[in-house]
Coordinates of C-alpha atoms in Angstrom, one line a residue:
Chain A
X273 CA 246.9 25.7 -17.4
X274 CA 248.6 28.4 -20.0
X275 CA 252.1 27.1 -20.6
X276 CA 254.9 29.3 -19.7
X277 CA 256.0 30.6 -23.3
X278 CA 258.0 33.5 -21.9
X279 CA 261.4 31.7 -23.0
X280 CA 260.1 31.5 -26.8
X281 CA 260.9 34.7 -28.9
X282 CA 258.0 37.0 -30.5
X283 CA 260.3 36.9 -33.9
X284 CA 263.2 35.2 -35.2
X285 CA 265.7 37.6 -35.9
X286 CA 269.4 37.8 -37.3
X287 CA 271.2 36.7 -40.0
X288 CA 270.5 33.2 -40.5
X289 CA 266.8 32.9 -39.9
X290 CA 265.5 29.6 -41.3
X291 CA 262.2 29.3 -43.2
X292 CA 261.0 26.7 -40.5
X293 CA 261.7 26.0 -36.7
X294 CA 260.2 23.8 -34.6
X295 CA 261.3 24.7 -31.1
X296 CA 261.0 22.3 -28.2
X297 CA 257.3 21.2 -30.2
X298 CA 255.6 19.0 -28.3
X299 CA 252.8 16.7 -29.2
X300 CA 250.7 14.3 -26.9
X301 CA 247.8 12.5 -27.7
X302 CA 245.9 11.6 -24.3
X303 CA 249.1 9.9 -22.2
X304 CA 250.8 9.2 -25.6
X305 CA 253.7 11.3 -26.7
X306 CA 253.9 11.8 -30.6
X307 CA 256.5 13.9 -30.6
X308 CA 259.0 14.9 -28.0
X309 CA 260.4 18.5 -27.5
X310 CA 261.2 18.2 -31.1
X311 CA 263.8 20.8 -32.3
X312 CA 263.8 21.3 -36.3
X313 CA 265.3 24.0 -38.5
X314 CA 264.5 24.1 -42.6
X315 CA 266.7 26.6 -44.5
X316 CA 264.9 28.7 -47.3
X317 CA 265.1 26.8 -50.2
X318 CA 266.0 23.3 -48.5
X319 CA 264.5 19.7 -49.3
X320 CA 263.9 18.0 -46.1
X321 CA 262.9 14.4 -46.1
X322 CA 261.3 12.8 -43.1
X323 CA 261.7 9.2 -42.7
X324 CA 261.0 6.8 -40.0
X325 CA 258.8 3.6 -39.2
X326 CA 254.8 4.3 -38.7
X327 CA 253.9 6.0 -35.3
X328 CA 257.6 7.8 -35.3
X329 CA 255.4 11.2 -35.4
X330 CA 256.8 12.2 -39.1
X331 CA 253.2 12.8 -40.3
X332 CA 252.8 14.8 -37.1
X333 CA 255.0 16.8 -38.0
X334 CA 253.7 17.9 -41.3
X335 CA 250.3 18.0 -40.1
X336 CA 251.5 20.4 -37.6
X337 CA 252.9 22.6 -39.6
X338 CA 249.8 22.8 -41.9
X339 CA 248.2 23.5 -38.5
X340 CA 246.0 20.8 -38.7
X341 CA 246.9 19.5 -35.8
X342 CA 247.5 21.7 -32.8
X343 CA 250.6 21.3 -30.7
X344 CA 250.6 20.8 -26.9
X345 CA 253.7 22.5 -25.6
X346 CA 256.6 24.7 -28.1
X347 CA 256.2 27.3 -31.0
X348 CA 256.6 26.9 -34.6
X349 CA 258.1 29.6 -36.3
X350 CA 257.9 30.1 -40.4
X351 CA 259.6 32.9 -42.2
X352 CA 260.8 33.8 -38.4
X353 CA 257.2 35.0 -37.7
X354 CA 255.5 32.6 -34.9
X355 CA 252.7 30.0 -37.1
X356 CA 250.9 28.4 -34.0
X357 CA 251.3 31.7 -31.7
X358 CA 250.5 35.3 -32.2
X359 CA 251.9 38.2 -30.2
X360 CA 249.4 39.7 -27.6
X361 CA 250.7 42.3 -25.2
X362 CA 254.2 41.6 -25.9
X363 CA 253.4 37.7 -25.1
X364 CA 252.4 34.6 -27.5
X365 CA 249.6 33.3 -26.6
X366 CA 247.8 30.5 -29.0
X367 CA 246.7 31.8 -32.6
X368 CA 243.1 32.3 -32.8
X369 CA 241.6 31.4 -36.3
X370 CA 242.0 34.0 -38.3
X371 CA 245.4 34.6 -37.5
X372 CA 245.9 30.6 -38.4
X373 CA 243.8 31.4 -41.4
X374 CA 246.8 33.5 -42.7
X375 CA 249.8 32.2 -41.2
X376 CA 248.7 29.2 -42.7
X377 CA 248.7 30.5 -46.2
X378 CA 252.4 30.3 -46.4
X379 CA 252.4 26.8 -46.7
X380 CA 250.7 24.9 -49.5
X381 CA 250.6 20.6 -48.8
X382 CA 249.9 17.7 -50.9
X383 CA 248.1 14.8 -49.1
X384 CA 248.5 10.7 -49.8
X385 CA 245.3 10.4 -51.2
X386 CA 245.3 13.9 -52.9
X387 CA 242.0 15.3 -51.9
X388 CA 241.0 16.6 -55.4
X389 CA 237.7 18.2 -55.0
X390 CA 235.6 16.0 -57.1
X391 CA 232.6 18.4 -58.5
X392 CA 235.6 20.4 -60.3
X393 CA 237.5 20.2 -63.1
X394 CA 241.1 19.9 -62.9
X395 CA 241.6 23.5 -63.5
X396 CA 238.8 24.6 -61.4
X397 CA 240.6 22.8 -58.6
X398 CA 243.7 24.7 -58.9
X399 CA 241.6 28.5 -59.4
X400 CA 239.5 27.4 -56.1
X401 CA 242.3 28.9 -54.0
X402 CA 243.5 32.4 -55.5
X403 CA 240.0 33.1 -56.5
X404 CA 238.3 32.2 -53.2
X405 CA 241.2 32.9 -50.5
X406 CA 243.3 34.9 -52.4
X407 CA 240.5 37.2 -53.9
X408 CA 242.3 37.1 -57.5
X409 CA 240.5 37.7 -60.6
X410 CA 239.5 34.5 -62.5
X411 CA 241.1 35.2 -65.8
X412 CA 244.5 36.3 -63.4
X413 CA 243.9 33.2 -62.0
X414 CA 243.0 30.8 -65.0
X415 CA 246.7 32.2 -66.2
X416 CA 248.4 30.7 -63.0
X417 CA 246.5 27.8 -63.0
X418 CA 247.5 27.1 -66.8
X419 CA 251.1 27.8 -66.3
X420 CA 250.9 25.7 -63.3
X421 CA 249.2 22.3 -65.0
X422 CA 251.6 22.9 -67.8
X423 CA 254.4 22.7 -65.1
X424 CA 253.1 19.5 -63.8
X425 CA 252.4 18.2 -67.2
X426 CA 248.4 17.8 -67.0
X427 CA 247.7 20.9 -69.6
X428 CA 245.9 18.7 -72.2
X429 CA 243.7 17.4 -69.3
X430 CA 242.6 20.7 -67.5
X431 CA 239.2 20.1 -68.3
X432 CA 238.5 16.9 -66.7
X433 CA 237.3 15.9 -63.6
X434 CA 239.7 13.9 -61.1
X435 CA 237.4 10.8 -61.4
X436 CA 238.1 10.6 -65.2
X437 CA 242.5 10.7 -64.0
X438 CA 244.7 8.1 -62.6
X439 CA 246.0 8.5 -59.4
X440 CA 249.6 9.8 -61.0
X441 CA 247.3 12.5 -62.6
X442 CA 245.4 13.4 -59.6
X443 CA 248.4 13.8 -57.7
X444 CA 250.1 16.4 -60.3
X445 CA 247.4 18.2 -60.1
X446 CA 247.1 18.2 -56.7
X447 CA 250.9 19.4 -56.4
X448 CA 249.8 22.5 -59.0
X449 CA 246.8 23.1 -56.7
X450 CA 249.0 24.1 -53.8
X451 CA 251.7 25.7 -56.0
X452 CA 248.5 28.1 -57.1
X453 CA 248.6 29.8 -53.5
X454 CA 252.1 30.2 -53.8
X455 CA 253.2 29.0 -50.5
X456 CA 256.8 29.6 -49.1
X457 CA 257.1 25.9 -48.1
X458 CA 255.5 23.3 -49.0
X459 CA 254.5 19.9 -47.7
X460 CA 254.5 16.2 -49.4
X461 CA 253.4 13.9 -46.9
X462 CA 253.1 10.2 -48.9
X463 CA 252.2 11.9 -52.1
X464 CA 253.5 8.3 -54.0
X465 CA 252.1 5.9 -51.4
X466 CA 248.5 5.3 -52.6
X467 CA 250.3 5.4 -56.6
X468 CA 250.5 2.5 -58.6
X469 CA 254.0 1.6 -58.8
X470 CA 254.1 2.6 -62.7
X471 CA 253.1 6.0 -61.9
X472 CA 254.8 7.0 -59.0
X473 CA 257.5 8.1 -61.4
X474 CA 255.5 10.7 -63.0
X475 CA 255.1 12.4 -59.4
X476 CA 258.4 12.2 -58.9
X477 CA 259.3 13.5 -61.7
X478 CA 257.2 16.2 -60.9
X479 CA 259.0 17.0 -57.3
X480 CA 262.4 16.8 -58.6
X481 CA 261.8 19.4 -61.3
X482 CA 260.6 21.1 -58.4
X483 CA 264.0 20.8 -56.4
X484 CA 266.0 21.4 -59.4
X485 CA 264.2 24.4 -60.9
X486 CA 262.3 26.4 -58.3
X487 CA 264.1 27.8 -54.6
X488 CA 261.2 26.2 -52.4
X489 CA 261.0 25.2 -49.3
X490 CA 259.7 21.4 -48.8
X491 CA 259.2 18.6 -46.3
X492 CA 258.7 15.3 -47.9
X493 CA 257.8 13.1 -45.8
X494 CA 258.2 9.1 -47.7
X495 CA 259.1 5.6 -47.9
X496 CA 260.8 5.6 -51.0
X497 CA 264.3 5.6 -50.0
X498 CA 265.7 5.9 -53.3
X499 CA 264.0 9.0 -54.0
X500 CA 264.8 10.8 -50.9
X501 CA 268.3 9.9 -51.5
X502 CA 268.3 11.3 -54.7
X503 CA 266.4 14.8 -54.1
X504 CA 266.8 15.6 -50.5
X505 CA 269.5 18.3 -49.2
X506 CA 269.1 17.0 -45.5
X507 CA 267.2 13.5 -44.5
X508 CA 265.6 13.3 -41.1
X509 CA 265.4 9.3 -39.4
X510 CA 262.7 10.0 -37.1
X511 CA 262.1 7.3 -34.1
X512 CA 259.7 7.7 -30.8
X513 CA 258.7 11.3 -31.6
X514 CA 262.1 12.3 -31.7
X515 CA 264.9 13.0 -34.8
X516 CA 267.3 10.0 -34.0
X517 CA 270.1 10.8 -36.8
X518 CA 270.1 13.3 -39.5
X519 CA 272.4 13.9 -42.1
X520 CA 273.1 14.5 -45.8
X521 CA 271.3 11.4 -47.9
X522 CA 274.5 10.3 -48.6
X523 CA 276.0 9.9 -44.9
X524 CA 272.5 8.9 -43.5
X525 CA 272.4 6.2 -46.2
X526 CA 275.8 5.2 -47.0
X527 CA 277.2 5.6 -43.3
X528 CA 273.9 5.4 -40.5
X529 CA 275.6 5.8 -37.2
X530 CA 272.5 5.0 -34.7
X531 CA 271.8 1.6 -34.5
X532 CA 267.7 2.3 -34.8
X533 CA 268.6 3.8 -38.4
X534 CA 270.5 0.9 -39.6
X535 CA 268.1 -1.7 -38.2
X536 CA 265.4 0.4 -40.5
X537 CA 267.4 1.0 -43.4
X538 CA 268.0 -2.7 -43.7
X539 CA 264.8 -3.5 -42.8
X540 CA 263.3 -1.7 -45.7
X541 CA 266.0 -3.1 -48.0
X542 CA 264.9 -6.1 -47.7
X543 CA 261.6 -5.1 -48.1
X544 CA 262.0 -3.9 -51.5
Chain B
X288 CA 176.9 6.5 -64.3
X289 CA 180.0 5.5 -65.9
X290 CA 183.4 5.8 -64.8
X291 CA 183.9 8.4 -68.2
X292 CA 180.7 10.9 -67.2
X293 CA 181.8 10.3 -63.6
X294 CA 184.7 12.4 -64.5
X295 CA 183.2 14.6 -67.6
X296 CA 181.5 15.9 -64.2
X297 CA 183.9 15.8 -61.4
X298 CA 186.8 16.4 -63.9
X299 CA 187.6 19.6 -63.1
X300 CA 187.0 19.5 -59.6
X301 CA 190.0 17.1 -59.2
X302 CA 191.6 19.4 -61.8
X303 CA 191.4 22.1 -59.2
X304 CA 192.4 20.0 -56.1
X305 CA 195.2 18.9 -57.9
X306 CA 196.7 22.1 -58.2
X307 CA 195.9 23.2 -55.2
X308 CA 197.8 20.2 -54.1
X309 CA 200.8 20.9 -56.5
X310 CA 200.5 24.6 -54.5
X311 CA 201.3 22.5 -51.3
X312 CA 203.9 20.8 -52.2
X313 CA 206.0 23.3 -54.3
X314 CA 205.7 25.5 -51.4
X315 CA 206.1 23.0 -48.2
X316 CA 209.1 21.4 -50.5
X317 CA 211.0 25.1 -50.7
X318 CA 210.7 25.6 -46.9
X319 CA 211.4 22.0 -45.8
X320 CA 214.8 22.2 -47.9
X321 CA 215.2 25.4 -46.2
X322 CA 214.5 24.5 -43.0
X323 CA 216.4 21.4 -43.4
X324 CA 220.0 23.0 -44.7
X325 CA 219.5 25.7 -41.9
X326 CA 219.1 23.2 -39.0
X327 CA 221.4 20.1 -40.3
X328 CA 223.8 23.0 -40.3
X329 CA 222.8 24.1 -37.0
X330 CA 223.2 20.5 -35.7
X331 CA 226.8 20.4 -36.6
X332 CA 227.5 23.8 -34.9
X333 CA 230.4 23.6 -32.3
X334 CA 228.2 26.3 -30.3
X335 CA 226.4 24.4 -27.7
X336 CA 223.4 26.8 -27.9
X337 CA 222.7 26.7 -31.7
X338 CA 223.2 22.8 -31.8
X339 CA 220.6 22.8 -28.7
X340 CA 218.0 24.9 -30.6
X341 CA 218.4 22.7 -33.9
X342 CA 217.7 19.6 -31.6
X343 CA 214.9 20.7 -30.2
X344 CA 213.2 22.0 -33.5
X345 CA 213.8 18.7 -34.5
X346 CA 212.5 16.7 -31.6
X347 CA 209.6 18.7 -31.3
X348 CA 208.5 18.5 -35.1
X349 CA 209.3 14.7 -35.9
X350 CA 208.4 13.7 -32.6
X351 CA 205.0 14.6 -32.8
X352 CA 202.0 14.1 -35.0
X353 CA 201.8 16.5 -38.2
X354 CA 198.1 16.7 -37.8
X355 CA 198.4 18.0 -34.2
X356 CA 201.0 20.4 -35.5
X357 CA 199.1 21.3 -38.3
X358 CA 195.9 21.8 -35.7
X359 CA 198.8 24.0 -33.7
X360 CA 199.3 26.3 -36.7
X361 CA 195.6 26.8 -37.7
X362 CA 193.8 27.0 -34.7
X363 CA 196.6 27.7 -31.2
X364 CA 198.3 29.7 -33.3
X365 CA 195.7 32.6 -33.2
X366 CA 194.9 32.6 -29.5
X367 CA 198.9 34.1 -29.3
X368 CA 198.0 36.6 -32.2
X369 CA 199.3 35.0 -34.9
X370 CA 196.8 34.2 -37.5
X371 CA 197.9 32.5 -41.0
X372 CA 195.6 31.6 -43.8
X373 CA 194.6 28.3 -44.3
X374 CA 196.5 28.0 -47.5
X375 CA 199.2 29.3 -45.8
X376 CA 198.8 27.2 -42.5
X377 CA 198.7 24.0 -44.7
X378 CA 202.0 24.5 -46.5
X379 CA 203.6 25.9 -43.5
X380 CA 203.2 22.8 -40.9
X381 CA 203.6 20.4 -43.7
X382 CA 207.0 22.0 -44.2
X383 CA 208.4 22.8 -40.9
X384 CA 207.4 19.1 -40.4
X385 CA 209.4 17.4 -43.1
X386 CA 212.5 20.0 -42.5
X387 CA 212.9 18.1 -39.7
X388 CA 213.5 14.7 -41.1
X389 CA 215.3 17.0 -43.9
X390 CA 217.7 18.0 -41.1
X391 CA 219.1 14.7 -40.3
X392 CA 219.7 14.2 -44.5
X393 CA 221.4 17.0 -44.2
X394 CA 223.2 16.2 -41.4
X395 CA 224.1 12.9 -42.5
X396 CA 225.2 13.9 -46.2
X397 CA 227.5 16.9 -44.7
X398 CA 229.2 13.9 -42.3
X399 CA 229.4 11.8 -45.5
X400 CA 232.0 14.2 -47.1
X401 CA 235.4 12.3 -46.5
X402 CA 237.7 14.0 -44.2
X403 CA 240.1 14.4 -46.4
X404 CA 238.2 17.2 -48.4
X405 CA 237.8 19.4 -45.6
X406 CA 241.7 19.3 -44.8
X407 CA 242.4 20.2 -48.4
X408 CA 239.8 23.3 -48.0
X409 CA 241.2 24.2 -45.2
X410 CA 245.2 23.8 -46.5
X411 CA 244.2 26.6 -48.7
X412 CA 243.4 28.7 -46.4
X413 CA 239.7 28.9 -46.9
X414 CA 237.4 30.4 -44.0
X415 CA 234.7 28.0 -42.8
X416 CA 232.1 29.4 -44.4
X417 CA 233.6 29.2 -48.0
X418 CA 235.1 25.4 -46.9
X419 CA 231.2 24.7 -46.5
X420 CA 229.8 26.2 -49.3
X421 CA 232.3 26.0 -52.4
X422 CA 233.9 22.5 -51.2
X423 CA 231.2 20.5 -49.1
X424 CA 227.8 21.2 -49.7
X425 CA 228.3 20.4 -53.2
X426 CA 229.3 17.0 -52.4
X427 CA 227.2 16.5 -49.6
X428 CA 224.1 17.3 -51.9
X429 CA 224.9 14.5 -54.5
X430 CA 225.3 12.1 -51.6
X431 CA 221.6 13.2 -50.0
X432 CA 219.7 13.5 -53.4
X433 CA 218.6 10.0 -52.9
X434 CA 217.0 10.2 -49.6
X435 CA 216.0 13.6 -50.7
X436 CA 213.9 11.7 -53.3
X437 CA 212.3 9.3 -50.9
X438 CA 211.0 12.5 -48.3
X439 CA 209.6 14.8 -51.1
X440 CA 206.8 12.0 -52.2
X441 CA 206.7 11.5 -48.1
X442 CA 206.0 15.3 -48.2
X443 CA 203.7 15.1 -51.2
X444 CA 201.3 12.5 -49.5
X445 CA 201.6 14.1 -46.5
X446 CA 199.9 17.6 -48.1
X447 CA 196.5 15.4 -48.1
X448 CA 196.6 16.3 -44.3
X449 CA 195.8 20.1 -45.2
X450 CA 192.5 19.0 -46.4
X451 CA 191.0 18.6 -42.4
X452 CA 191.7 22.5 -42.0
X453 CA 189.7 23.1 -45.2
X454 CA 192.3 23.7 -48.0
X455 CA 190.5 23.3 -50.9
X456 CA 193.5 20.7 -52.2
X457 CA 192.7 17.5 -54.1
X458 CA 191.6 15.4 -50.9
X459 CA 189.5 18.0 -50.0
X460 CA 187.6 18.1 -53.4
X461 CA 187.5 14.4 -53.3
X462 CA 185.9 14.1 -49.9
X463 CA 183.3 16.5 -51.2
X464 CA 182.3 14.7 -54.4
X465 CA 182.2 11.6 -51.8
X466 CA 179.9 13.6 -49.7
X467 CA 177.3 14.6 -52.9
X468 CA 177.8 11.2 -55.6
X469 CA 178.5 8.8 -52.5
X470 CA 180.7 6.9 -55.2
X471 CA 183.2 6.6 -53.3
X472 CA 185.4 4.2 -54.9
X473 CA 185.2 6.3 -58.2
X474 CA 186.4 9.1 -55.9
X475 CA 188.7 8.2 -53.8
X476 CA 190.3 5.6 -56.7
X477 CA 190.7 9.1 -59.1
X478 CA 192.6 11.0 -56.1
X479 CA 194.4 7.8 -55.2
X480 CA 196.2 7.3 -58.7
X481 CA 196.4 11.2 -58.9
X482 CA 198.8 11.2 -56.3
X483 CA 200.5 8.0 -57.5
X484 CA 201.0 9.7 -60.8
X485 CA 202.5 12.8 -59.4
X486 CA 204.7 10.7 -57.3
X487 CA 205.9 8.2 -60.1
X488 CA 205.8 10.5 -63.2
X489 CA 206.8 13.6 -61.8
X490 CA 208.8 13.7 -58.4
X491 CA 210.5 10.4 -58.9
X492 CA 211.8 11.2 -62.5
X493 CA 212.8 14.9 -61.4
X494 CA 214.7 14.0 -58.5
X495 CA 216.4 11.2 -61.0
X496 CA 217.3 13.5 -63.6
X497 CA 218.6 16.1 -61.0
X498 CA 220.9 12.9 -59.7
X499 CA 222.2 12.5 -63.3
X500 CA 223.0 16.1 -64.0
X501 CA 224.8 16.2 -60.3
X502 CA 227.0 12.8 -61.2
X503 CA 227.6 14.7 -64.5
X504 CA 229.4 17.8 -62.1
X505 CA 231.2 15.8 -60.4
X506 CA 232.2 13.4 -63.5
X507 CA 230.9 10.3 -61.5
X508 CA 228.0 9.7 -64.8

């Protein structure tokens, strides 16, 4: 059965139009509901962190956006253009490839266990994209992918492969990798989890230059509560597929109001 | 007469077989790879049609004897108009006949690429025929060189087969030294450590040396 998507718009238009919107997103696998009519708005330039205990849906979410995952009911929007839906006869109707092929080129994402690809050197990994999607030139692209390493701090080892780096390393590169397509948002989902505690600094490091220096868009999704704290501009406590409380990092920290996000904030406190 | 003037005489007889045989199995190895990357690549098609051929190229060549297919080539062939030289005939059905077992390497080294890699191909955007090429064939082809090793001296011994449709390859030549000298064990001893030697001393250490210079790419060696 085609869901009704009549009530969606073809465009988001007006003054405030956000970078990201989930509206009324829906995700089921089988009988089980990941993520509930979820409604979710990310400014242009705005650090969203997800947060939430495992099976809340906040990888979902990112894994959605990157359109590797495909969503059962709902549109997402970026840049107020529809991302899972394209415009046939005045309708949406479900993107075909090629249309997710490009929509999906706005947004660049950084994976736990940073999915280098091992038979290239770090600076191959981060040419791979312009050259290949992009269709740049290789010495254009060797630029960006210089500047790029430099900004991540991994110049001196361009010319390694990722089995000779740490997992710190990796990940940097793997952040400059994405930044090479030069998405409009981008997407951290655990980037520090599979990190060695020593080295989880150097990543992020890495993202709060990112917030402090460059107007992107990004939706972090992490356990490290301190970090979100520090960086985010909004902080999402997601719980059953649905946003329970959201707030600035200071409120949603310092002053929880649901009882589900002060039984998990303490609960990870003490876990630390 | 001595083992030495046995082969003084019969020397370059083997000399020839052997490259005759060497002709075999450069030839049946190029198609077999062929036919192996085409139809493991078929066999992971999400078309129902294309998987469906590959499966039944496959079930139809490992599943039955190479000599009958070999007899299929060379002599059925003909009766529908298609007539290939012996030469030809040989390489041919030892090839198509090894692709198959190819296939499932294939196959199976493509599945071994972690998940993970294909996500990242495809979070840069990359179509699904650059994903395959650029990001996981490469990988996949370090992770089936081994096997890869094992089915080439499969393939290699396999070649003797030819011989019963008359290509003049080194089993051929031995069986007719056998058939004039009747020193058999002189004969059949030479071709046996000929295609020991070309196993050991030159397809092993290939295929070992091509491992090494793929763990060197991807920084594994």
């Amino acid at each position: 059965m085609m869901e009704d998507l009549s009530n969606y718009p073809l465009e988001l238009t007006g003054d405030n139009v956000p970078m990201v919107r989930f509206l009324k997103v829906t995700k089921r696998y089988g009988d089980l509901v990941v993520l509930d009519q979820l409604d979710l708005d990310v400014a242009e330039g705005e650090m969203v962190t997800i947060i939430g205990p495992s099976g809340s849906g906040k990888t979902t979410v990112l894994r959605m956006l990157m359109t590797l995952e495909t969503i059962n009911e709902g549109v997402i929007y970026v840049d107020g253009k529809p991302l899972t839906h394209m415009e046939k006869n005045g309708k949406l109707v479900p993107a075909d490839r090629k249309y997710l092929r490009k929509a999906r080129s706005q947004i660049g994402m950084c994976f736990q266990h940073f999915n280098l690809f091992p038979h290239m050197t770090a600076l191959e990994n981060c040419m791979e994209g312009p050259v290949q999607v992009l269709g740049m030139k290789k010495a254009e692209a060797r630029e960006r992918a210089e500047e790029l390493l430099e900004l991540v701090g991994m110049s001196d080892k361009r010319d390694q492969h990722p089995s000779r780096l740490s997992g710190g390393q990796q990940q940097r590169v793997a952040i400059a990798r994405a930044l090479a397509m030069r998405p409009k948002v981008m997407l951290f989902d655990e980037v520090t989890s599979a990190l060695d505690p020593e080295v989880i600094g150097e990543v992020t490091n890495v993202i709060r230059s990112l917030v402090e220096k460059h107007n992107l868009t990004m939706l972090m999704v992490t356990h490290q509560m301190g970090f979100a704290k520090d960086i985010s501009d909004r902080v999402c406590f997601f719980f059953d597929g649905k946003i329970e409380e959201q707030g600035a990092p200071e409120d949603l920290f310092g002053n929880p109001q649901k009882e589900r996000t002060q039984q998990f904030l303490s609960a990870v406190k003490e876990a630390d | 007469m001595s083992y030495i003037e046995f082969l003084k005489e019969y020397g370059p007889r083997f000399w020839d077989g052997t490259l005759v045989t060497a002709g075999q199995f450069f030839l049946a190895s190029a198609l077999a790879i062929v036919i192996a990357l085409v139809a493991g690549l078929m066999k992971l098609s999400r078309n129902g049609l294309i998987r469906g051929i590959a499966v039944v190229y496959i079930e139809i060549f490992r599943g039955t004897s190479l000599l009958v297919q070999l007899y299929w080539i060379f002599f059925v062939l003909p009766l529908f108009g298609l007539t290939l030289p012996k030469f030809t005939a040989g390489f041919v059905a030892v090839g198509m006949n090894l692709g198959a077992y190819g296939a499932e390497l294939v196959r199976g080294g493509i599945q071994s690429v972690p998940k993970g890699q294909w996500e990242a191909a495809y979070a840069l955007s990359m179509s699904p025929m650059r994903r395959m090429w650029r990001i996981i064939l490469p990988q996949a082809f370090v992770n089936m060189l081994p096997p890869w090793g094992n089915l080439l001296i499969e393939l290699l011994k396999n070649t003797a087969l030819v011989a019963l449709i008359s290509v003049s390859d080194l089993m051929f030549e031995a069986k007719q030294i056998n058939g004039s000298t009747f020193l058999s064990a002189q004969t059949f001893g030479t071709a046996l450590i000929i295609y020991y030697v070309f196993a050991r001393f030159i397809v092993t250490p290939f295929m070992r040396w091509l491992e090494l210079v793929m763990r060197r790419k991807l920084g594994r060696a």
